[in-house]
mmCIF file of C-alpha atoms in Angstrom:
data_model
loop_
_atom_site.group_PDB
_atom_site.id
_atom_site.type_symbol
_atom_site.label_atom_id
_atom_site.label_comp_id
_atom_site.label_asym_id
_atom_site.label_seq_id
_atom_site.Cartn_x
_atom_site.Cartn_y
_atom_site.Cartn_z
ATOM 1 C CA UNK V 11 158.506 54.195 63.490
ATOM 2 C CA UNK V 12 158.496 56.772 66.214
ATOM 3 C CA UNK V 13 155.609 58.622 64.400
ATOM 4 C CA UNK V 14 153.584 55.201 64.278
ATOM 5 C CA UNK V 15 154.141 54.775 67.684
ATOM 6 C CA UNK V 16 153.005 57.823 68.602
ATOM 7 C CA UNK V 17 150.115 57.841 66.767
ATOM 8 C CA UNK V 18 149.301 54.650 68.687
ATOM 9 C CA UNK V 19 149.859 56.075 72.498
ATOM 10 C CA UNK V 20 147.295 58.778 71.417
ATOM 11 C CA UNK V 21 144.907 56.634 70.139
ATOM 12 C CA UNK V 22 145.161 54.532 73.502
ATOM 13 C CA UNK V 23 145.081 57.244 75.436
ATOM 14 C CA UNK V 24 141.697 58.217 73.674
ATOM 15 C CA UNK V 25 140.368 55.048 74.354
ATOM 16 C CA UNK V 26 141.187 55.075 77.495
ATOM 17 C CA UNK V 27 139.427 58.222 77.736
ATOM 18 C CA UNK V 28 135.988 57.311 76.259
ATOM 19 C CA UNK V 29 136.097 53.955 78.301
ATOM 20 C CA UNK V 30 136.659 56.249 81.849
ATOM 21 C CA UNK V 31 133.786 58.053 80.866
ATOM 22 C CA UNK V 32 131.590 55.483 80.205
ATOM 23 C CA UNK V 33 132.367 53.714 83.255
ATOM 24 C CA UNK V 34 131.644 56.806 85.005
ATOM 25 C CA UNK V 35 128.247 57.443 83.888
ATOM 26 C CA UNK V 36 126.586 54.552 85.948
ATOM 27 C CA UNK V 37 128.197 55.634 89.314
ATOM 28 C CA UNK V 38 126.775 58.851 88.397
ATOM 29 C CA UNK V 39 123.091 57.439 87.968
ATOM 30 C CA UNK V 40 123.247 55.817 90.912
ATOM 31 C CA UNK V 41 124.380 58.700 93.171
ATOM 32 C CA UNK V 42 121.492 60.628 91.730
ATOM 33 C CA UNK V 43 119.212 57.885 92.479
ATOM 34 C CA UNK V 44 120.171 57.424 95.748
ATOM 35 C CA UNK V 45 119.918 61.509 96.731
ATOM 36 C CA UNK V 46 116.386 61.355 94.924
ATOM 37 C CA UNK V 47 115.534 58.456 97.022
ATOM 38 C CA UNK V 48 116.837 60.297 100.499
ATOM 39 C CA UNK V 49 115.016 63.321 99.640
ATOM 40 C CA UNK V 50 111.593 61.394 98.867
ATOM 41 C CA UNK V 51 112.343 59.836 102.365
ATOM 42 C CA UNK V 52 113.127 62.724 103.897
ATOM 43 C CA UNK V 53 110.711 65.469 102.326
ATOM 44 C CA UNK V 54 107.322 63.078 102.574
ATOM 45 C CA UNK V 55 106.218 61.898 105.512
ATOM 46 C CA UNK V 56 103.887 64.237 107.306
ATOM 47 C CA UNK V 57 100.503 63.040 106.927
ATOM 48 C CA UNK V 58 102.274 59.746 108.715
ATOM 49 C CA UNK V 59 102.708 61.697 111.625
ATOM 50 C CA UNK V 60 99.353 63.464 111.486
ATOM 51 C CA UNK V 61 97.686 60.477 111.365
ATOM 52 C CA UNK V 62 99.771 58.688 114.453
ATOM 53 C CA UNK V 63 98.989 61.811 116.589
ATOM 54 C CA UNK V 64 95.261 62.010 115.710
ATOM 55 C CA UNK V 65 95.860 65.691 114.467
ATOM 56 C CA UNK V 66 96.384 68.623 112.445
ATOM 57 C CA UNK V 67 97.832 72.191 113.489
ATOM 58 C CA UNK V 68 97.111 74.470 110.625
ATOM 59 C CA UNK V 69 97.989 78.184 110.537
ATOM 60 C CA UNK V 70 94.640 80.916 110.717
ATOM 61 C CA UNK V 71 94.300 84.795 111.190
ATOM 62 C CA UNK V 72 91.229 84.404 113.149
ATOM 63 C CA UNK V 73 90.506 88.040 111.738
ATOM 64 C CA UNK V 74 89.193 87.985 108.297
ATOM 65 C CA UNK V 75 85.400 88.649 108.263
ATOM 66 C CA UNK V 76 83.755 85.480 106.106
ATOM 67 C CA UNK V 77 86.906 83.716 106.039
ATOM 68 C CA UNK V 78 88.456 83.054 109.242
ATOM 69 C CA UNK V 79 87.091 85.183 112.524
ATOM 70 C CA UNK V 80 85.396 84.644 115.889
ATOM 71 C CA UNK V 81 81.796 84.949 115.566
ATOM 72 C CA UNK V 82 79.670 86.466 118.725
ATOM 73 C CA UNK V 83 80.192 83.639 121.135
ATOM 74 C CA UNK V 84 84.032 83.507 120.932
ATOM 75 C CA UNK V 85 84.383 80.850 118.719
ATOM 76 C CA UNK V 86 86.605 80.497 115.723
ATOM 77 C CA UNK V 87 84.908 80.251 112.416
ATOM 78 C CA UNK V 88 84.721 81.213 108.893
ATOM 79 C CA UNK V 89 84.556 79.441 105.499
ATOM 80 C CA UNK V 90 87.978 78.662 105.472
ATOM 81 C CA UNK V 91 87.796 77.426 108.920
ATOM 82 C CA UNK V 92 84.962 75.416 108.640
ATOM 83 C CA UNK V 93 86.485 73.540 104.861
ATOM 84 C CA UNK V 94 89.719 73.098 107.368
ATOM 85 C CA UNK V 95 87.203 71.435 109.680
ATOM 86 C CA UNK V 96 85.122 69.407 107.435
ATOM 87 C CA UNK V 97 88.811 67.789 105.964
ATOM 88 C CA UNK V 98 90.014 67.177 109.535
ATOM 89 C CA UNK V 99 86.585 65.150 110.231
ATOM 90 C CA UNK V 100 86.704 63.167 107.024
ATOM 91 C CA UNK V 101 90.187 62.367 107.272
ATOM 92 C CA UNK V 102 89.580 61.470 111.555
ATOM 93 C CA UNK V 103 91.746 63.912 112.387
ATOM 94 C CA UNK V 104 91.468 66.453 114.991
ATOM 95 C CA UNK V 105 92.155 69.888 113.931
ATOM 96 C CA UNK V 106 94.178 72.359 115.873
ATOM 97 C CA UNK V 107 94.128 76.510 115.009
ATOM 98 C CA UNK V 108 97.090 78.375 115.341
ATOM 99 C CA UNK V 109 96.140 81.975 115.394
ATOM 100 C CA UNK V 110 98.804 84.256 113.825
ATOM 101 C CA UNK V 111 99.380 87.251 111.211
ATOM 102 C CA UNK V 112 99.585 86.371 107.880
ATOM 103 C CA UNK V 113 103.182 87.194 107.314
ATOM 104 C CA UNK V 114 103.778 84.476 110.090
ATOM 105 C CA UNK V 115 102.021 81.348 108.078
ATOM 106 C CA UNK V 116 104.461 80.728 105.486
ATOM 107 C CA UNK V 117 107.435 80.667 107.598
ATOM 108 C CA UNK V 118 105.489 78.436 110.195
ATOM 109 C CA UNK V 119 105.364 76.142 108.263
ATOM 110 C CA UNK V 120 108.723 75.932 107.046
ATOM 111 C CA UNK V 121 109.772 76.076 110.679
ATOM 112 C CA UNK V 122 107.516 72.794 111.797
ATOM 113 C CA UNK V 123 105.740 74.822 113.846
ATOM 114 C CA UNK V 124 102.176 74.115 112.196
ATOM 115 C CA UNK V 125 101.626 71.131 109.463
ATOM 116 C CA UNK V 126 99.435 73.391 106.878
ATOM 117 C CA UNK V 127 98.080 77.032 106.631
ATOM 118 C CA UNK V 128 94.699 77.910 105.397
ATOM 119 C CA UNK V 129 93.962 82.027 105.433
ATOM 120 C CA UNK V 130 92.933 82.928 101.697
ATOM 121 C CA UNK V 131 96.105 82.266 100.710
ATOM 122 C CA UNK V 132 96.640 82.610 96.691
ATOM 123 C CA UNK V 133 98.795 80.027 95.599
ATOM 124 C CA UNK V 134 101.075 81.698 93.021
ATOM 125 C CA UNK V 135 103.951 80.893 90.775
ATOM 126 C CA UNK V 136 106.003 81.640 93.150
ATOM 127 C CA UNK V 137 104.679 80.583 96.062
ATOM 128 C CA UNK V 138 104.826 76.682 94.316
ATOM 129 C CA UNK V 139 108.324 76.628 93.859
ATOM 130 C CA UNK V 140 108.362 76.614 98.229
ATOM 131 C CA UNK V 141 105.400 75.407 99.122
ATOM 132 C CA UNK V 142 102.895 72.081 98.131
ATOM 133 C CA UNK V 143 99.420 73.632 97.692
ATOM 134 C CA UNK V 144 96.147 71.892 97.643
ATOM 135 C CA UNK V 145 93.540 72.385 94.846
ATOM 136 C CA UNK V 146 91.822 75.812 94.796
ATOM 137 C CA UNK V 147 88.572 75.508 97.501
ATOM 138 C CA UNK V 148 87.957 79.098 97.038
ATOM 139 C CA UNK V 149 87.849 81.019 93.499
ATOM 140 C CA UNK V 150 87.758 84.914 93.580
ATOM 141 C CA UNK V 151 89.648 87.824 92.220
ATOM 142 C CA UNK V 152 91.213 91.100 93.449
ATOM 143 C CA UNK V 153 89.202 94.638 94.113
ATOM 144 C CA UNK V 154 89.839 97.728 96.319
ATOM 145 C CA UNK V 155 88.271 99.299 99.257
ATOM 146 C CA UNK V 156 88.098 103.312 98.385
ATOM 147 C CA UNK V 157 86.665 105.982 100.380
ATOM 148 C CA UNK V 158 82.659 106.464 98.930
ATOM 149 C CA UNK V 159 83.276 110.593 99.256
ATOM 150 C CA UNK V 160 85.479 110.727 96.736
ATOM 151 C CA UNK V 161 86.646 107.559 95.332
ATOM 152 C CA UNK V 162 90.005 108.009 97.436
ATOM 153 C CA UNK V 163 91.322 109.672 93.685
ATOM 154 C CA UNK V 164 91.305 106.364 92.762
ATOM 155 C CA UNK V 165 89.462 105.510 89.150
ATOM 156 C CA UNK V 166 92.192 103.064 88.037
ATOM 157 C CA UNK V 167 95.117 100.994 88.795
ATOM 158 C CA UNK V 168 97.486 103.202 87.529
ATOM 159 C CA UNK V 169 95.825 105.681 90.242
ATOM 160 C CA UNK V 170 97.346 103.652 93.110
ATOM 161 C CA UNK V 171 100.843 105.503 92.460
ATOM 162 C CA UNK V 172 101.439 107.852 95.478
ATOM 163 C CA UNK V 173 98.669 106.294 97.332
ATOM 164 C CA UNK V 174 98.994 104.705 100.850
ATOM 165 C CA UNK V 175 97.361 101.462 100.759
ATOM 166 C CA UNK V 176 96.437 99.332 104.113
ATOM 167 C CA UNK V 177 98.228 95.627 104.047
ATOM 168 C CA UNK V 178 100.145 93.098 105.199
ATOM 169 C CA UNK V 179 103.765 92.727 104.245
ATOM 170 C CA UNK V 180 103.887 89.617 101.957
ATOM 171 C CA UNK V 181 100.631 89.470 100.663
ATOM 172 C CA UNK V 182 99.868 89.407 96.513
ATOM 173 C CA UNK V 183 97.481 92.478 97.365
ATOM 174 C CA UNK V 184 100.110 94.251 98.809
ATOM 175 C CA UNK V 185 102.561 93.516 96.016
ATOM 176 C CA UNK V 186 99.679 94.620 93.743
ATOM 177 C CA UNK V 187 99.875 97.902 95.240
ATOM 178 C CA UNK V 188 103.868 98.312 95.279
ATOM 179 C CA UNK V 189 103.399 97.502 91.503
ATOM 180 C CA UNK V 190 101.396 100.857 90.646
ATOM 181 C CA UNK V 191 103.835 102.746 92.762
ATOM 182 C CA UNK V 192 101.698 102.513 96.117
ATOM 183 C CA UNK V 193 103.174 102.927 99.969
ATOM 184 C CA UNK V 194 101.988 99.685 101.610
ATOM 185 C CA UNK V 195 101.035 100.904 105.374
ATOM 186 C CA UNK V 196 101.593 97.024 107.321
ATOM 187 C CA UNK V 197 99.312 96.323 110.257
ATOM 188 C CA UNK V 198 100.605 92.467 111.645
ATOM 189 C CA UNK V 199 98.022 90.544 112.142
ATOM 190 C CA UNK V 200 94.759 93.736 113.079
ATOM 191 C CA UNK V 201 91.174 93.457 112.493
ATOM 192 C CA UNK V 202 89.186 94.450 109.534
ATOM 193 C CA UNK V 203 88.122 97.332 111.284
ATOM 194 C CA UNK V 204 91.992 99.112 111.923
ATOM 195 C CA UNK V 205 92.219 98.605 108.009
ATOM 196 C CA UNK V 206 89.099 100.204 106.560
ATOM 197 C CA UNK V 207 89.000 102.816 109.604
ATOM 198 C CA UNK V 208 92.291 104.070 108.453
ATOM 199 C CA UNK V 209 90.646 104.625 104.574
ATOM 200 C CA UNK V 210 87.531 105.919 106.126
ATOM 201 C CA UNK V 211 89.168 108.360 108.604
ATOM 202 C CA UNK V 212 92.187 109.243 105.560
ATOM 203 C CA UNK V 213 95.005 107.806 107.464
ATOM 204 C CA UNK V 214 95.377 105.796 104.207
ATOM 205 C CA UNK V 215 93.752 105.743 100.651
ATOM 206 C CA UNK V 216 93.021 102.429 99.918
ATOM 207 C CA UNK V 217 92.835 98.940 100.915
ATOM 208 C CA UNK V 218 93.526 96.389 97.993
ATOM 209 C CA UNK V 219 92.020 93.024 98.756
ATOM 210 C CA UNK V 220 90.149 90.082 97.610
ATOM 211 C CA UNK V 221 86.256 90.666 96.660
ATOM 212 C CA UNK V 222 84.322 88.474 99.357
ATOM 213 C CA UNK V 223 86.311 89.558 102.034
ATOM 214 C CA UNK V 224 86.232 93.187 101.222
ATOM 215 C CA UNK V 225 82.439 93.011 100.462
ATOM 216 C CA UNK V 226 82.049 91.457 103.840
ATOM 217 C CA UNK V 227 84.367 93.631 105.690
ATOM 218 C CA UNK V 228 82.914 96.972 104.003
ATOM 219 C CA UNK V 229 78.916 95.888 105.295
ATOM 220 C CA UNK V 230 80.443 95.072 108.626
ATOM 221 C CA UNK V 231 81.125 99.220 109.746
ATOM 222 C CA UNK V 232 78.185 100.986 107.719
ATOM 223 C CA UNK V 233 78.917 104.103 109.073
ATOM 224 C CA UNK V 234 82.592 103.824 107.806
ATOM 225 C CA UNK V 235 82.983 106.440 104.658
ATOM 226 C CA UNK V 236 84.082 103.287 102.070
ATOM 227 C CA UNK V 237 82.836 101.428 99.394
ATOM 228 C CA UNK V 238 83.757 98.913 97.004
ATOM 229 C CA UNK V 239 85.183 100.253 93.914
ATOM 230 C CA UNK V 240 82.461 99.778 91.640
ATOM 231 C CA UNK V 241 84.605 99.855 87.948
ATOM 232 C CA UNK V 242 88.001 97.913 89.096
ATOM 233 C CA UNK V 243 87.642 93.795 88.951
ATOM 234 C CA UNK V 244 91.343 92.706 88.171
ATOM 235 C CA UNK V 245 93.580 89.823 89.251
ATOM 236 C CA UNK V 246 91.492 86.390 88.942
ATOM 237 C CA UNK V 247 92.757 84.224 92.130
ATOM 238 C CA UNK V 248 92.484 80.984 93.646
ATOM 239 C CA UNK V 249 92.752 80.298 97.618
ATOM 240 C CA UNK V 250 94.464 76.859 98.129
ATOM 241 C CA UNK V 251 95.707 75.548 101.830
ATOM 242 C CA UNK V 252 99.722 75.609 101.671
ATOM 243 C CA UNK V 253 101.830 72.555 102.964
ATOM 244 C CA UNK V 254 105.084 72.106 103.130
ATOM 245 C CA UNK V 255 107.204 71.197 100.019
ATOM 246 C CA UNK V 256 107.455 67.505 99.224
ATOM 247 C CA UNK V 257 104.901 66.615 101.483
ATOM 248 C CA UNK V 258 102.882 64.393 98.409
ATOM 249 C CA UNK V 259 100.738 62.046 99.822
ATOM 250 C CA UNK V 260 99.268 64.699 102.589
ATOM 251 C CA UNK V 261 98.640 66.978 99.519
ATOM 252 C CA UNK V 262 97.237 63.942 97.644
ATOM 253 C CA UNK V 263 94.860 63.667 101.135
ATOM 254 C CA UNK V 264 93.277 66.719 100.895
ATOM 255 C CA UNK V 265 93.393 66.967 97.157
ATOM 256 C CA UNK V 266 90.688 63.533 97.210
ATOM 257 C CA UNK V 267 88.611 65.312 100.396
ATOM 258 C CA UNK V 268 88.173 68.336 98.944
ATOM 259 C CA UNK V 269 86.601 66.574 95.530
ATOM 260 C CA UNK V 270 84.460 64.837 98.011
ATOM 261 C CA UNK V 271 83.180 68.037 98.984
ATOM 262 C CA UNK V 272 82.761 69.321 95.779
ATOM 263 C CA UNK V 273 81.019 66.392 94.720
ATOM 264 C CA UNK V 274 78.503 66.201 97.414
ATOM 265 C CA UNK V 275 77.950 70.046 97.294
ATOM 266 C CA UNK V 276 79.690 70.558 100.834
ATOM 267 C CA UNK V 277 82.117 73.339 99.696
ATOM 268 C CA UNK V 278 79.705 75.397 97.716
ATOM 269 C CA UNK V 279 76.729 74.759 101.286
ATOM 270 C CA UNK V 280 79.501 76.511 103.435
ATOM 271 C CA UNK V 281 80.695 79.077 100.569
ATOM 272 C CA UNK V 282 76.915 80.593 100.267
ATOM 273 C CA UNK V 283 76.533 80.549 104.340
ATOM 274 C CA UNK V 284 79.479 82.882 104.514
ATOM 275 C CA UNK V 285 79.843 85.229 101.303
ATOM 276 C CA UNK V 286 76.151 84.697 100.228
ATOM 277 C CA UNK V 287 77.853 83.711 96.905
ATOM 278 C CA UNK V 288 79.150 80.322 95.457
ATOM 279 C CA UNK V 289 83.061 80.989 96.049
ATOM 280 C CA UNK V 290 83.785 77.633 95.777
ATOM 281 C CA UNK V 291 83.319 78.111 91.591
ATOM 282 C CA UNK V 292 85.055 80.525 89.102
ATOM 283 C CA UNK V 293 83.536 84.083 89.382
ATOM 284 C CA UNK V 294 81.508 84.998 86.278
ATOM 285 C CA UNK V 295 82.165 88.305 84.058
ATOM 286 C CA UNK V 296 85.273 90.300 82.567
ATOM 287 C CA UNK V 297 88.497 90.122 85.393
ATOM 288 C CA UNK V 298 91.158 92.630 84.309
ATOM 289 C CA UNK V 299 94.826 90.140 84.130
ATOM 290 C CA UNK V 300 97.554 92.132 85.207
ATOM 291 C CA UNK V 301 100.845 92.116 83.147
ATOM 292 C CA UNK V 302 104.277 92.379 84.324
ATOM 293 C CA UNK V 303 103.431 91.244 87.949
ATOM 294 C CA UNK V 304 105.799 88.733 89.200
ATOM 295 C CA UNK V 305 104.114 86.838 91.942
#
């Protein structure tokens, strides 16, 4: 009798168990649902503002030959200027630069202090686990600036190991460089011509960078001792404008501009009038992938 009856307290005190858990479960689902709900309040709302305040404050170098520089009369401009221009127009927005270095961007726009950043900025793995990121406007890949005497001893990437290389702190091309065993030599936010000086003169060895920029930058200073490397293509990139994380529908904004421009041939006009080349489409030709890099 006492064995029955405790075979019966244990099977109601399994029941009892199963039912606690079931009625758990949809308190559970409903918590969830209500954080998921906060956070899609909380984490989407900036192209609301934008719009109320009639503008946009994105994030620029103002010192990248081709991409975002003042030209002769002062003014800001560039091909990733003038795409941030041409969305800010179609969307009736005005369009405020903030000039800064691009170790700044990122954390600008974590901090509120600008809405978006547009600089050549790769959008990586990495990068999209922090940050919303547009489609690619730009497509390009990675090369080096070398000295045209003697190569700067550089004939491949393996090469770069003991090398100083010109860049700034959190950039992919910098982290290239670390990767081959490289000293990265940071400038803030300099000019063009402090970088490629510095190879010229032998203050550094190299300056790893994207193509169109460093083709650009190289013809600017002719009488500069550098080159582009003529055998190294490696890295295949794409240049997106970074938002902040969550932010959807401002992402989904720009996203349906930037097809427009596609469309009517507006990104690829202002691609040729600064690199001479169609950046706006997926280089052509063998681009070297490199393993093991953890961008």
């Amino acid at each position: 009798m006492f064995k029955k009856l405790g075979v019966l307290l244990i099977i109601g005190l399994l029941v009892l168990v199963a039912c606690g858990e079931e009625d758990q479960e949809p308190i559970e689902s409903e918590e969830a649902a209500s954080e998921e709900t906060e956070q899609e309040e909380i984490g989407d709302h900036l192209l609301s503002e934008i719009q109320e305040a009639g503008e946009i404050t994105v994030a620029t170098s103002g010192t990248l030959i081709a991409a975002s520089f003042y030209d002769d009369d002062d003014e800001l401009t560039g091909y990733d200027v003038e795409v941030m221009k041409e969305i800010g127009e179609r969307l009736g927005l005005d369009v405020q630069f903030e000039v800064m270095g691009i170790d700044s961007m990122l954390p600008a726009i974590n901090s509120g202090r600008v809405d978006v950043a547009i600089n050549d900025i790769e959008a990586t793995d990495s990068r999209r686990e922090q940050f919303n990121f547009s489609e690619p406007y730009k497509y390009s890949y990675s090369t080096m600036v070398v000295r045209e005497s003697d190569y700067s001893g550089i004939h491949s990437l393996e090469d770069l190991e003991g090398k100083r290389a010109g860049g700034g702190a959190t950039t992919i091309y910098s982290q290239i460089a670390e990767h081959f065993g490289a000293e990265v030599v940071t400038y803030g936010n300099a000019s063009n011509e402090a970088y490629l000086s510095d190879v010229s003169n032998e203050q550094t060895d190299v300056v790893v960078n994207d193509y169109y920029l460093s083709t650009f930058g190289v013809a600017a200073f002719p009488d500069f001792d550098i080159m582009i490397h003529p055998d190294l293509k490696f890295h295949p990139t794409e240049q997106a404008i970074a938002m902040p994380e969550g932010e959807d529908e401002l992402t989904e904004a720009i996203n349906e501009t930037l097809d427009e421009m596609r469309e009517d041939g507006t990104l690829s006009e202002l691609a040729i009038n600064f690199y001479e080349e169609d950046a706006s489409t997926e280089p052509e030709g063998e681009i070297e992938e490199i393993e093991g890099l953890d961008l």
